[in-house]
PDB file of C-alpha atoms and ligand atoms in Angstrom:
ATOM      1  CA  UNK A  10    -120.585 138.010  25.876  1.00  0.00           C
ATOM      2  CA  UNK A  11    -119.248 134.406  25.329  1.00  0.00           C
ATOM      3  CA  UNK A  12    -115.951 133.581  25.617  1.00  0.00           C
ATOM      4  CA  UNK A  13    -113.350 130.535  23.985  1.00  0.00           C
ATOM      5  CA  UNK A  14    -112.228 128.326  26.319  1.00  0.00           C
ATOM      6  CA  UNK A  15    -110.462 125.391  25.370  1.00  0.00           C
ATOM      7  CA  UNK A  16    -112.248 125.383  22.336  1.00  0.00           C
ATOM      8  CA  UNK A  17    -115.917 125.635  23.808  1.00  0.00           C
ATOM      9  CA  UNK A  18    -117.602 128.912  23.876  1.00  0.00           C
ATOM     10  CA  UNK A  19    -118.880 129.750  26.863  1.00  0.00           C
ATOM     11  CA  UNK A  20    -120.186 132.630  29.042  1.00  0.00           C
ATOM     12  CA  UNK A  21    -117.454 134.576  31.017  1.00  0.00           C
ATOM     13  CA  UNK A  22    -118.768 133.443  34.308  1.00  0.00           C
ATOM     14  CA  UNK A  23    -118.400 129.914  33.773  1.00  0.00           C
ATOM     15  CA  UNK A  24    -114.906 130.039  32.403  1.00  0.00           C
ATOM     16  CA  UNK A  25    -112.795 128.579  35.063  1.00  0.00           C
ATOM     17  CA  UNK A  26    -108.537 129.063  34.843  1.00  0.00           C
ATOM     18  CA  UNK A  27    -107.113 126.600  37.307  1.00  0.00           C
ATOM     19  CA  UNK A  28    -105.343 128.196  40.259  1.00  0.00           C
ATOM     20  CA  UNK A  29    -102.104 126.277  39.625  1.00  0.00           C
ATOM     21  CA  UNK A  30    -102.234 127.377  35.716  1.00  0.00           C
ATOM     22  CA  UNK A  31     -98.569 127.903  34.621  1.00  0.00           C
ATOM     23  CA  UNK A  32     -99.494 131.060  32.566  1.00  0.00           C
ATOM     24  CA  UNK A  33    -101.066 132.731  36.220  1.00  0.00           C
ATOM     25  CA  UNK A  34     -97.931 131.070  38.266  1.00  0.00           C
ATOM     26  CA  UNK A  35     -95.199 131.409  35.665  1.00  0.00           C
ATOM     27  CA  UNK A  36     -96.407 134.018  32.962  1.00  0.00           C
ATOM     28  CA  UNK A  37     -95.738 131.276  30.862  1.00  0.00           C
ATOM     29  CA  UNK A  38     -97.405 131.247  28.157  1.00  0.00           C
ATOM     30  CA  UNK A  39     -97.708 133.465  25.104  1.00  0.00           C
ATOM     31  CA  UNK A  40    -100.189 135.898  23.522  1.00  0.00           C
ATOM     32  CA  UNK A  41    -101.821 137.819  20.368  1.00  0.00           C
ATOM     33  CA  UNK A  42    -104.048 140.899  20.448  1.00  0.00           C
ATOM     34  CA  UNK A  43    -106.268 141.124  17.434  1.00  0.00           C
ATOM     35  CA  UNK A  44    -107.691 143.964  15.775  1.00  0.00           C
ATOM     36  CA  UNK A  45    -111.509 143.766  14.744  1.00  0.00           C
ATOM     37  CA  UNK A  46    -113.034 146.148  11.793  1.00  0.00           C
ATOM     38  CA  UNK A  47    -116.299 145.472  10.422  1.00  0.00           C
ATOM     39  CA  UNK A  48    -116.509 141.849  12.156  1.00  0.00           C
ATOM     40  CA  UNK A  49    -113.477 140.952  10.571  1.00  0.00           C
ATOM     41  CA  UNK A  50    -110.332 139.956  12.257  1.00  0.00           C
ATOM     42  CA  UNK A  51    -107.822 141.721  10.501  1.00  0.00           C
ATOM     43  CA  UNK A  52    -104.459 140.183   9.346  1.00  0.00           C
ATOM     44  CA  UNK A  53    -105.737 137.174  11.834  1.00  0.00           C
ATOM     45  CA  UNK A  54    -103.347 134.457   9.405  1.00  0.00           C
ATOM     46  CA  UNK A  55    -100.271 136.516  10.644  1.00  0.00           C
ATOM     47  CA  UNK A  56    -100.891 136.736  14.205  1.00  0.00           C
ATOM     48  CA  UNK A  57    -101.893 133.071  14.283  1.00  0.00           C
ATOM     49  CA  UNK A  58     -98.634 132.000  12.545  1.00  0.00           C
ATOM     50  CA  UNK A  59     -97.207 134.350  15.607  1.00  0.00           C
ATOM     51  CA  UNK A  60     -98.468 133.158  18.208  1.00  0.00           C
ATOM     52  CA  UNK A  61     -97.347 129.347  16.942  1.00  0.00           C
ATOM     53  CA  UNK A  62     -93.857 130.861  16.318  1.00  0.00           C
ATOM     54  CA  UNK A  63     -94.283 132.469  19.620  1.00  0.00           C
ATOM     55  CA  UNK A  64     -95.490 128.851  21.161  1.00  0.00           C
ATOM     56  CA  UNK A  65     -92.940 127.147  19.897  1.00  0.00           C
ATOM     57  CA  UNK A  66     -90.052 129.161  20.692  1.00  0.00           C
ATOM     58  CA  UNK A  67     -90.768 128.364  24.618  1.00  0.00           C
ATOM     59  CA  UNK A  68     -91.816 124.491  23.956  1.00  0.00           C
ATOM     60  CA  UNK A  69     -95.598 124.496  23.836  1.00  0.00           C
ATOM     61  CA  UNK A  70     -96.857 121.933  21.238  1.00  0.00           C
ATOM     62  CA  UNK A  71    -100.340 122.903  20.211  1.00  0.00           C
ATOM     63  CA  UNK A  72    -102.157 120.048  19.034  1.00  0.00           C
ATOM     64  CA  UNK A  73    -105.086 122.187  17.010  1.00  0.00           C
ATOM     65  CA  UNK A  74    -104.533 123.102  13.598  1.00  0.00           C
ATOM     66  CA  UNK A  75    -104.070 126.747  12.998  1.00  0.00           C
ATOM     67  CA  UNK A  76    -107.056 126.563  10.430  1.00  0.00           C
ATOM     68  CA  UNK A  77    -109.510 125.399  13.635  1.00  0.00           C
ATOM     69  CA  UNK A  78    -107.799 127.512  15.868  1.00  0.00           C
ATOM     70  CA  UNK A  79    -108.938 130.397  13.276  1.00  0.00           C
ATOM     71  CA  UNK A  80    -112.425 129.479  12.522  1.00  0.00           C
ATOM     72  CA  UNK A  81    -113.254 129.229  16.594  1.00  0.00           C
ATOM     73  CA  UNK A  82    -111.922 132.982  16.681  1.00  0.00           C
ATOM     74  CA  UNK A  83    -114.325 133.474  13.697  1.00  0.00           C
ATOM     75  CA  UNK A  84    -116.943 131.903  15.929  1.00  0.00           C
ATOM     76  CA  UNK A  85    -116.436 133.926  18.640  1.00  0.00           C
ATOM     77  CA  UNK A  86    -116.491 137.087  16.786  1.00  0.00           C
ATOM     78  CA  UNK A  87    -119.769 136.178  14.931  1.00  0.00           C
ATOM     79  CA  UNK A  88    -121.824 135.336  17.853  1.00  0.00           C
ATOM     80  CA  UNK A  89    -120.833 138.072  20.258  1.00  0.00           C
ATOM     81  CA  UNK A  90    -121.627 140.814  17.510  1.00  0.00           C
ATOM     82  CA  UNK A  91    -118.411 142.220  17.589  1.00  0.00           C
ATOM     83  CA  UNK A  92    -117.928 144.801  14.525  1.00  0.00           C
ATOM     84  CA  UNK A  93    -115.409 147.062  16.097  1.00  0.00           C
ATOM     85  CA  UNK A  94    -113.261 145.890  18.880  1.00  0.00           C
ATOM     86  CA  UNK A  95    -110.319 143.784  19.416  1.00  0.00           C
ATOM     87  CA  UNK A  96    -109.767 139.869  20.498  1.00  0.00           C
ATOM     88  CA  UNK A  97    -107.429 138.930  23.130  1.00  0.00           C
ATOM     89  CA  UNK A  98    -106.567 135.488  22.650  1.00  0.00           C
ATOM     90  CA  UNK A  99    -103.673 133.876  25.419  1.00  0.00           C
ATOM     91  CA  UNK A 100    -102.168 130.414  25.524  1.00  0.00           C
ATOM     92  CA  UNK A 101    -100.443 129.047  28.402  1.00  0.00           C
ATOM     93  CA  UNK A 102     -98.127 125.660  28.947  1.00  0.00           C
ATOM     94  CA  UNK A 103    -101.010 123.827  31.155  1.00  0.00           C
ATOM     95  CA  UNK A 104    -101.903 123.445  34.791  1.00  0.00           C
ATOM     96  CA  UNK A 105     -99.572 121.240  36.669  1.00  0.00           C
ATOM     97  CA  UNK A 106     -98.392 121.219  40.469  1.00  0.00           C
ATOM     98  CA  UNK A 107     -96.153 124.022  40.704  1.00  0.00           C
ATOM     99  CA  UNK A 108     -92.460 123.588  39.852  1.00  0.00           C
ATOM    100  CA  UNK A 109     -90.411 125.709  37.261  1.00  0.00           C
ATOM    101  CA  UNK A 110     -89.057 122.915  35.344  1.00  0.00           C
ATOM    102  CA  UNK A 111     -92.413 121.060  33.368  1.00  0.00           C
ATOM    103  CA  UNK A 112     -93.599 117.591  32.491  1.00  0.00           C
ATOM    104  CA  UNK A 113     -94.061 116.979  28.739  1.00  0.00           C
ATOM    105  CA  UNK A 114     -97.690 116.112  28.042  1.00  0.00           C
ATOM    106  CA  UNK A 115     -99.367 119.484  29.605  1.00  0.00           C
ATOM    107  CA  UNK A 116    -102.570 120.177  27.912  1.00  0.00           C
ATOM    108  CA  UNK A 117    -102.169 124.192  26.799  1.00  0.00           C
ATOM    109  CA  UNK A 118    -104.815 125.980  27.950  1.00  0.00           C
ATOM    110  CA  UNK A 119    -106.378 128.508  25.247  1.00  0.00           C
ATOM    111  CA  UNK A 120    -108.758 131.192  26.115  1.00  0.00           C
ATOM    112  CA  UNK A 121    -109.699 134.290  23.998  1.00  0.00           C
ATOM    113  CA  UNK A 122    -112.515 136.870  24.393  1.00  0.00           C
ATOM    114  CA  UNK A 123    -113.669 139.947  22.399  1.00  0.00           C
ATOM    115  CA  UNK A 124    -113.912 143.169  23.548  1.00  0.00           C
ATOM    116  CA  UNK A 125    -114.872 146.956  22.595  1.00  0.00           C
ATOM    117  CA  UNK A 126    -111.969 149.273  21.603  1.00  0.00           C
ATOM    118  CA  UNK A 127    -111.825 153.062  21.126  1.00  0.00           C
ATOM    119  CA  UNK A 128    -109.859 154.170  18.096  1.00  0.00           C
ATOM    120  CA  UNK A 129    -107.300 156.462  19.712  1.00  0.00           C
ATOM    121  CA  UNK A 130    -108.633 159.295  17.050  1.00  0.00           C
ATOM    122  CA  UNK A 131    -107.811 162.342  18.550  1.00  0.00           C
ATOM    123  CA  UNK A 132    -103.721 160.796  19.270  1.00  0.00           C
ATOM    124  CA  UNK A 133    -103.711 159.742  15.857  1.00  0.00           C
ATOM    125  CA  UNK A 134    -104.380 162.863  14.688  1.00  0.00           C
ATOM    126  CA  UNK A 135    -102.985 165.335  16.724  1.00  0.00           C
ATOM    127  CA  UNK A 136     -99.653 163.255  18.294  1.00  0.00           C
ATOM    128  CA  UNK A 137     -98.687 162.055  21.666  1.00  0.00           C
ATOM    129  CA  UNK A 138     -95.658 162.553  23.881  1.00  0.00           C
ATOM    130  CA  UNK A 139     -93.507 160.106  24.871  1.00  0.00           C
ATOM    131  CA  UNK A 140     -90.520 159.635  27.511  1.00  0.00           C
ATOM    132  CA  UNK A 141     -87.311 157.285  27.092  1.00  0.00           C
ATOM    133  CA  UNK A 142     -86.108 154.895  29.103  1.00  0.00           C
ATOM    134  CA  UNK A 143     -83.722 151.977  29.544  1.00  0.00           C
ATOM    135  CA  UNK A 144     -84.666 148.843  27.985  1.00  0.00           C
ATOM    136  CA  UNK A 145     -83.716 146.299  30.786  1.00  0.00           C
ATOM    137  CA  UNK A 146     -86.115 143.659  29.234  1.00  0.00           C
ATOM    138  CA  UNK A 147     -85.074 139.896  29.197  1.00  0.00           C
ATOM    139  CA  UNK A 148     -83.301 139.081  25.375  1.00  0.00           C
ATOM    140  CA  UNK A 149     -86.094 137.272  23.501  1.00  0.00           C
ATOM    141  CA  UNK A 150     -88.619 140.535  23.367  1.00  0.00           C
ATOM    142  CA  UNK A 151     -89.077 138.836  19.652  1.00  0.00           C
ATOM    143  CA  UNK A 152     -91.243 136.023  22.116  1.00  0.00           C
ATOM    144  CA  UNK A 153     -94.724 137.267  22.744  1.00  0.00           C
ATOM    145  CA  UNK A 154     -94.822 135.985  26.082  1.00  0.00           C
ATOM    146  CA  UNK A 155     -97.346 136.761  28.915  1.00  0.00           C
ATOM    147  CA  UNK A 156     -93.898 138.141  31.114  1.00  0.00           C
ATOM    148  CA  UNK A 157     -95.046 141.728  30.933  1.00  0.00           C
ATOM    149  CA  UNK A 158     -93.564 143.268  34.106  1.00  0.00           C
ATOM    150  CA  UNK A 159     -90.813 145.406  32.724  1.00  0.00           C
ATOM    151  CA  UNK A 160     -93.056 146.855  30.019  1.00  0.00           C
ATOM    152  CA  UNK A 161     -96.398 147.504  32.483  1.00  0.00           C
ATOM    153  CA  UNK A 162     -93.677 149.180  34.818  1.00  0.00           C
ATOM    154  CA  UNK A 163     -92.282 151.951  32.450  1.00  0.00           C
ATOM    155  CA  UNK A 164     -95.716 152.513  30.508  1.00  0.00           C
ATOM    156  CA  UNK A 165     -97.123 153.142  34.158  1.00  0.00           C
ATOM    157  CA  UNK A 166     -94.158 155.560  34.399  1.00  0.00           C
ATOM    158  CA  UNK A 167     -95.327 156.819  31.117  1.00  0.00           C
ATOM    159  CA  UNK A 168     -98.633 157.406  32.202  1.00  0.00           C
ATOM    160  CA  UNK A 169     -97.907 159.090  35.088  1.00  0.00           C
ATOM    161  CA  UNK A 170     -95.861 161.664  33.261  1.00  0.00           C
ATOM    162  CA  UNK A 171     -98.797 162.603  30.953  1.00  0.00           C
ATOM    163  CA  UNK A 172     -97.282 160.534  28.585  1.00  0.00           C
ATOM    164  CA  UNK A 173     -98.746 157.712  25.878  1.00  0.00           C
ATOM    165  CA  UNK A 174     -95.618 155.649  25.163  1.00  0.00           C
ATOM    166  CA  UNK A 175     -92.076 155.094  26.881  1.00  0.00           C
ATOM    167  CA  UNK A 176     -89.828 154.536  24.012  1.00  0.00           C
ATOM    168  CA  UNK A 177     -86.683 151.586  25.480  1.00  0.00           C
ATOM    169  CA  UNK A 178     -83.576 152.505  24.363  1.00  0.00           C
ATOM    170  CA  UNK A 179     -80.686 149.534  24.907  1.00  0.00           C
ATOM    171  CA  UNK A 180     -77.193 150.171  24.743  1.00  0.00           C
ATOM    172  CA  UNK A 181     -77.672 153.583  23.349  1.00  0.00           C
ATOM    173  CA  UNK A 182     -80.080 152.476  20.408  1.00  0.00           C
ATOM    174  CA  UNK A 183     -83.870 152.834  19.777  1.00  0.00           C
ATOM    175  CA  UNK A 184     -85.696 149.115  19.858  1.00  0.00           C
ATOM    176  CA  UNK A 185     -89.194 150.004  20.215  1.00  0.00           C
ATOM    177  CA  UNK A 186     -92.164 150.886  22.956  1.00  0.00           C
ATOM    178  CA  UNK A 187     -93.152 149.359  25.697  1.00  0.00           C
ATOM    179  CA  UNK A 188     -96.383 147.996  23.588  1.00  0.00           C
ATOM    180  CA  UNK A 189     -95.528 149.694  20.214  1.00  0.00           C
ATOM    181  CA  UNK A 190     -92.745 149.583  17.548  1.00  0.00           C
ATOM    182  CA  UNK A 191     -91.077 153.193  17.044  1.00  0.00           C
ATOM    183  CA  UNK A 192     -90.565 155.078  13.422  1.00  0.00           C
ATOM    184  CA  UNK A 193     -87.963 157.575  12.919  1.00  0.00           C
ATOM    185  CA  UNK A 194     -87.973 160.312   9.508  1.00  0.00           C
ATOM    186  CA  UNK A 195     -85.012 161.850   8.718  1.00  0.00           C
ATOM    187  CA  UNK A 196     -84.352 163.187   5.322  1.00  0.00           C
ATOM    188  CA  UNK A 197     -87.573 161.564   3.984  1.00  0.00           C
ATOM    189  CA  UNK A 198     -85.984 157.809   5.166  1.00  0.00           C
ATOM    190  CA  UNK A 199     -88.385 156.378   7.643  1.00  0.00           C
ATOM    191  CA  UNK A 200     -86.421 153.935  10.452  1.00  0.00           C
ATOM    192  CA  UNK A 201     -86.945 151.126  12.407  1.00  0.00           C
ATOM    193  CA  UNK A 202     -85.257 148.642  14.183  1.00  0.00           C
ATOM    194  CA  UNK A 203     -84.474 145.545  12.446  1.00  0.00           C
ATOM    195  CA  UNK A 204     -86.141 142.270  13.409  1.00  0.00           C
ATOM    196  CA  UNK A 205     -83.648 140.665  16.228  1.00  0.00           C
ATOM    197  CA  UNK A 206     -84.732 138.929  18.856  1.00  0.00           C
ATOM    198  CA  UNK A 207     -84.660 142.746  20.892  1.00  0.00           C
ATOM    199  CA  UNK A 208     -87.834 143.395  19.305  1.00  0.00           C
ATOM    200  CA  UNK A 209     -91.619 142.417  18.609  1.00  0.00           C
ATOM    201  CA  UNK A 210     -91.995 141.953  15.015  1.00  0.00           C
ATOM    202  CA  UNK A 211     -95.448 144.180  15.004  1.00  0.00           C
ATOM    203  CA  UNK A 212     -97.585 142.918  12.748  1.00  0.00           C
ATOM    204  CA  UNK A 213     -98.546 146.397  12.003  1.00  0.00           C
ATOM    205  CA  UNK A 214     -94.745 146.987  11.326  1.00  0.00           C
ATOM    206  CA  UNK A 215     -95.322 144.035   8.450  1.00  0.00           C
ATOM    207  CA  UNK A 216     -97.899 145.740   7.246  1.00  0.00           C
ATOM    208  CA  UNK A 217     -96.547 149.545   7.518  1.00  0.00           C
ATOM    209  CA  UNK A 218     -93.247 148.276   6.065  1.00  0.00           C
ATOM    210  CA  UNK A 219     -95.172 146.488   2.985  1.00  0.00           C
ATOM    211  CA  UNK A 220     -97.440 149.766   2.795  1.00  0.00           C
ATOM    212  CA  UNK A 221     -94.068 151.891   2.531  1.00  0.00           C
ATOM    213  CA  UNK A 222     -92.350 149.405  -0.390  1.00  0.00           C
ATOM    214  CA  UNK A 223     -95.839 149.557  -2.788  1.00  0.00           C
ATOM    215  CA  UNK A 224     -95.974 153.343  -1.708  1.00  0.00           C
ATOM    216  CA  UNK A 225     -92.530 153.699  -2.991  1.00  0.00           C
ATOM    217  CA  UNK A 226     -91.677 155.910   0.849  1.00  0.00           C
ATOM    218  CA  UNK A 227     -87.988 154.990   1.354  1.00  0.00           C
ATOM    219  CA  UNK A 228     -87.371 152.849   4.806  1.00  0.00           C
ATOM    220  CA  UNK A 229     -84.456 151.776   6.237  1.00  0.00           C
ATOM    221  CA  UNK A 230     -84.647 148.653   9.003  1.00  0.00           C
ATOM    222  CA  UNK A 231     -81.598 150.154  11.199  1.00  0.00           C
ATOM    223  CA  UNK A 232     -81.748 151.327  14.533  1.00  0.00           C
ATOM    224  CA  UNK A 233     -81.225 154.938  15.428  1.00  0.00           C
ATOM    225  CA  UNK A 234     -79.300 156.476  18.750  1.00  0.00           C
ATOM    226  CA  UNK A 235     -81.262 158.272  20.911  1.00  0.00           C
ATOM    227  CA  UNK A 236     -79.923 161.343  20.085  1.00  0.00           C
ATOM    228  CA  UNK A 237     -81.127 160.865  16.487  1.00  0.00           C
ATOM    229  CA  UNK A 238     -84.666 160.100  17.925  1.00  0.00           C
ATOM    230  CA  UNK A 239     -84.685 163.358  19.561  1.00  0.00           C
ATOM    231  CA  UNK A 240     -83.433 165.058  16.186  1.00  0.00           C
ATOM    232  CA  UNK A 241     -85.680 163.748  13.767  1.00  0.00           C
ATOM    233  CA  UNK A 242     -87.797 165.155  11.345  1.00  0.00           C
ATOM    234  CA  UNK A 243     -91.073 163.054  12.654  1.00  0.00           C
ATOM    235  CA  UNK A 244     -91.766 159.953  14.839  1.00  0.00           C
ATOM    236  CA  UNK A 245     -94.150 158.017  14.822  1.00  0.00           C
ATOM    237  CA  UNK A 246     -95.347 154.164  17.014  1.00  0.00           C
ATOM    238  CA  UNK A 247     -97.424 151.210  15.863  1.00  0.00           C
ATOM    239  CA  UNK A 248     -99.450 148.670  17.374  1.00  0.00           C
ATOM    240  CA  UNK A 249    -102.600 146.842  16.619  1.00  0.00           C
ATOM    241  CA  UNK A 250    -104.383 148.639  18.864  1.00  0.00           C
ATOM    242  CA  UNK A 251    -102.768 152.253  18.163  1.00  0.00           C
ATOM    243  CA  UNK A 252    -102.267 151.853  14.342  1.00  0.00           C
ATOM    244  CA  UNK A 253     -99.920 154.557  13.458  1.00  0.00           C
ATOM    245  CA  UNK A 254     -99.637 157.264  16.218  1.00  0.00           C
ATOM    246  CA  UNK A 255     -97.110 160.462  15.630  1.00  0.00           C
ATOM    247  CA  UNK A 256     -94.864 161.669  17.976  1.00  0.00           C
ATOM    248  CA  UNK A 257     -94.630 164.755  18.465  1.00  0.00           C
ATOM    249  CA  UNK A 258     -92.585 165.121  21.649  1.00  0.00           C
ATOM    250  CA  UNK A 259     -90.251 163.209  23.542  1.00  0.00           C
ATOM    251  CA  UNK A 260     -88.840 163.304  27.158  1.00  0.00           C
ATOM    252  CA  UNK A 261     -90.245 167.351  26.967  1.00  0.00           C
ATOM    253  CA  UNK A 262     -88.712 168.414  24.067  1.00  0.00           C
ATOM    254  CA  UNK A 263     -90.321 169.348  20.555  1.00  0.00           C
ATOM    255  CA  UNK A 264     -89.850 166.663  17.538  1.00  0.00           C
ATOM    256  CA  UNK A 265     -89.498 167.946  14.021  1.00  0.00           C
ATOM    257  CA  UNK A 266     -92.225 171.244  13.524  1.00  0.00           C
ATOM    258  CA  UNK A 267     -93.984 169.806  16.414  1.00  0.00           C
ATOM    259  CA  UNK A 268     -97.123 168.344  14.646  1.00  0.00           C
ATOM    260  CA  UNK A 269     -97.349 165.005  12.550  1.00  0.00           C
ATOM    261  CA  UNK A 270     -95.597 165.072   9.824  1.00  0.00           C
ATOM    262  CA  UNK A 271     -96.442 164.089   6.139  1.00  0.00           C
ATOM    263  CA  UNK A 272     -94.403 160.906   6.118  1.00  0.00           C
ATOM    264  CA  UNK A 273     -96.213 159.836   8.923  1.00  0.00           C
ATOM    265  CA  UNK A 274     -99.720 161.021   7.399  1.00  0.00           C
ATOM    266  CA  UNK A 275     -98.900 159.109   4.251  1.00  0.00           C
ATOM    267  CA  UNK A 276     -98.383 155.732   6.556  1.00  0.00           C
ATOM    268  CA  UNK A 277    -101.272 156.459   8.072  1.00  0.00           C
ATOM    269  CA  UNK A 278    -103.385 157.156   5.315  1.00  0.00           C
ATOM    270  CA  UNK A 279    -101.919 153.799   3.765  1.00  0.00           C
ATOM    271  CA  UNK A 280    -103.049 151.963   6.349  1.00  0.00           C
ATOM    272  CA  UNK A 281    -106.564 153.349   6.786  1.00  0.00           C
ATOM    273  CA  UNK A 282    -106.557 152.494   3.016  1.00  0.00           C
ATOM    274  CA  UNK A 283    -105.802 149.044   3.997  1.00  0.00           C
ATOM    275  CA  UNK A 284    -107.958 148.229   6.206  1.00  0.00           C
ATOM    276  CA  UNK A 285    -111.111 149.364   4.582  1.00  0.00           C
ATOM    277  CA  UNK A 286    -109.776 147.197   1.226  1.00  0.00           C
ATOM    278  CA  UNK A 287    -109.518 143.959   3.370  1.00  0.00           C
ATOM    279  CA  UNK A 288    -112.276 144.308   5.781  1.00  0.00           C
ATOM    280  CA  UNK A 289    -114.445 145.178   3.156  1.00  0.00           C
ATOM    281  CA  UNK A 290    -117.395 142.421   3.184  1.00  0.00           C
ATOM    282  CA  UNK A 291    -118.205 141.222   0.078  1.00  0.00           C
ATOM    283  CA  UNK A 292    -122.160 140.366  -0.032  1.00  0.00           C
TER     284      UNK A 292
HETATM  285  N1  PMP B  13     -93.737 145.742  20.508  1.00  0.00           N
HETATM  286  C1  PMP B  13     -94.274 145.361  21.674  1.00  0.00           C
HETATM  287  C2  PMP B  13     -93.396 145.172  22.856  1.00  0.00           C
HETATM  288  C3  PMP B  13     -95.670 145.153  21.777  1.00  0.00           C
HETATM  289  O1  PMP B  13     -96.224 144.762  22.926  1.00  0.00           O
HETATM  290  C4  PMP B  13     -96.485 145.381  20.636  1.00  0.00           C
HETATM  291  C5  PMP B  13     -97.980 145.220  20.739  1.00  0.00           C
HETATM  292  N2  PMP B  13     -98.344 143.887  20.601  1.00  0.00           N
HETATM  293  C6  PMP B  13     -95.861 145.769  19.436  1.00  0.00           C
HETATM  294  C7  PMP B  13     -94.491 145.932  19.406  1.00  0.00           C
HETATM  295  C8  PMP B  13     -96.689 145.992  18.194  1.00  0.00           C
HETATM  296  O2  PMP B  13     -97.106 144.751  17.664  1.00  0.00           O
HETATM  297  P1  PMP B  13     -98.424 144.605  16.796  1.00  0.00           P
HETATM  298  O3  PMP B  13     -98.308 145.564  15.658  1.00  0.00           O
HETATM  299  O4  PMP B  13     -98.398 143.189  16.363  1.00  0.00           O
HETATM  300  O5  PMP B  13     -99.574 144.928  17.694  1.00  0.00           O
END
């Protein structure tokens, strides 16, 4: 398996981060998980324009062209085989001497590598539960930064509690999971949170939301309480990685009839639809 490293592919082994690396020191640096079907990296123009949104929001100047930074990716995924799988692909400030405060001039350091993914099929179709908990994240959770601590700590408090997602609730409102956004149906109105900066602006929310408008399924970008999460008709997460998972119970207690609903099914089918139209190879 090769991996991109500063724009040279390389094997694994020989990829070398520098110890005093600001993303290992600092976290800081930002990210973009990418979703591979048939050896095509889907929606790969939004997550680029992303992670340069992302980038630039915490003053890293990247001095590649998102069109080269896309057809290295492309690269990558061609000559490691990859037809099903995901790309992790990370950019930090630079290496320097360590100090918080930087020097301008700080060559970012960008490194990506493939790697195999299970669709979660079974979740998907039968649901997940999920727990609640505060969201004491910093205020730019719009950022994909590498600063992950808050989120690893309550999905590893998920885990433990048998649990696939801990859905953050701040100041009594829904803003999303700890790697997912977070869909609530009442009354056949789907909800999300709106894009602020106290969410991640999923790219599979883009999608889902776009998927909803041609579908004609009525959505509403307003955030619910928590006691309207626990009283809805369905809910259901999204992520690259998860697509669209239901949920089907929440801090122990039953959502909607208890099995995914057929708002969520529709989304989901939508998508599925989706992705097989544009990762379709034309020969
Ligand atoms: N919110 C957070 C906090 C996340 O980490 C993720 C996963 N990247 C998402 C939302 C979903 O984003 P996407 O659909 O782009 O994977």
């Amino acid at each position: 398996m090769k991996v991109l490293f500063n724009g040279r592919l390389m094997e694994r082994g020989e990829c070398a981060v520098d110890i005093e690396d600001r993303g290992y020191q600092f976290g800081d640096g930002v990210y973009e998980v990418i979703r591979i079907y048939n050896g095509i990296l889907f929606t790969l123009g939004e997550h680029i324009a992303r992670l340069y949104k992302s980038a630039a929001e915490i003053g890293i100047d990247l001095s590649f062209s998102e069109a080269e930074l896309k057809s290295q990716l492309k690269e990558l995924v061609d000559i490691n085989q990859m037809r099903d799988g995901g790309l992790y692909l990370q950019v930090t400030r630079g290496k320097a001497p360590r100090k918080h405060q930087y020097e301008a001039g700080l060559t970012p350091q960008v490194t990506a590598y493939t790697f195999p993914i299970q669709k979660p099929e079974k979740e998907q179709q039968n649901g997940v539960s999920a727990i609640t908990a505060d969201d004491m994240r910093w205020l730019r959770c719009d950022i994909k930064s590498l600063n992950l601590l808050y989120n690893v700590m309550i999905k590893q408090k998920a885990h433990e509690a048998s649990s696939f997602e801990a859905i953050l609730i701040r100041d009594g409102l829904v803003t999303e999971g700890t790697s997912s956004n977070v869909y609530v149906v009442k009354q056949n109105v789907i909800y999300t949170h709106p894009v602020t900066t106290l969410i991640l602006n999923g790219i599979t929310r883009m999608k889902v939301l776009q998927l909803c408008e041609q579908n004609g399924l009525n959505f509403e970008e307003k955030a619910v309480t928590k006691d309207e999460l626990l009283d809805a008709d369905e809910v259901f997460i999204t992520s690259t990685t998860a697509e669209v998972i239901p949920v089907t119970s929440i801090d122990g207690q039953t959502i909607g009839s208890g099995a995914p609903g057929p708002l969520t099914k529709n989304v989901q089918t939508a998508l599925q639809n989706s992705i097989l139209s544009e990762t379709a190879k034309t020969v």
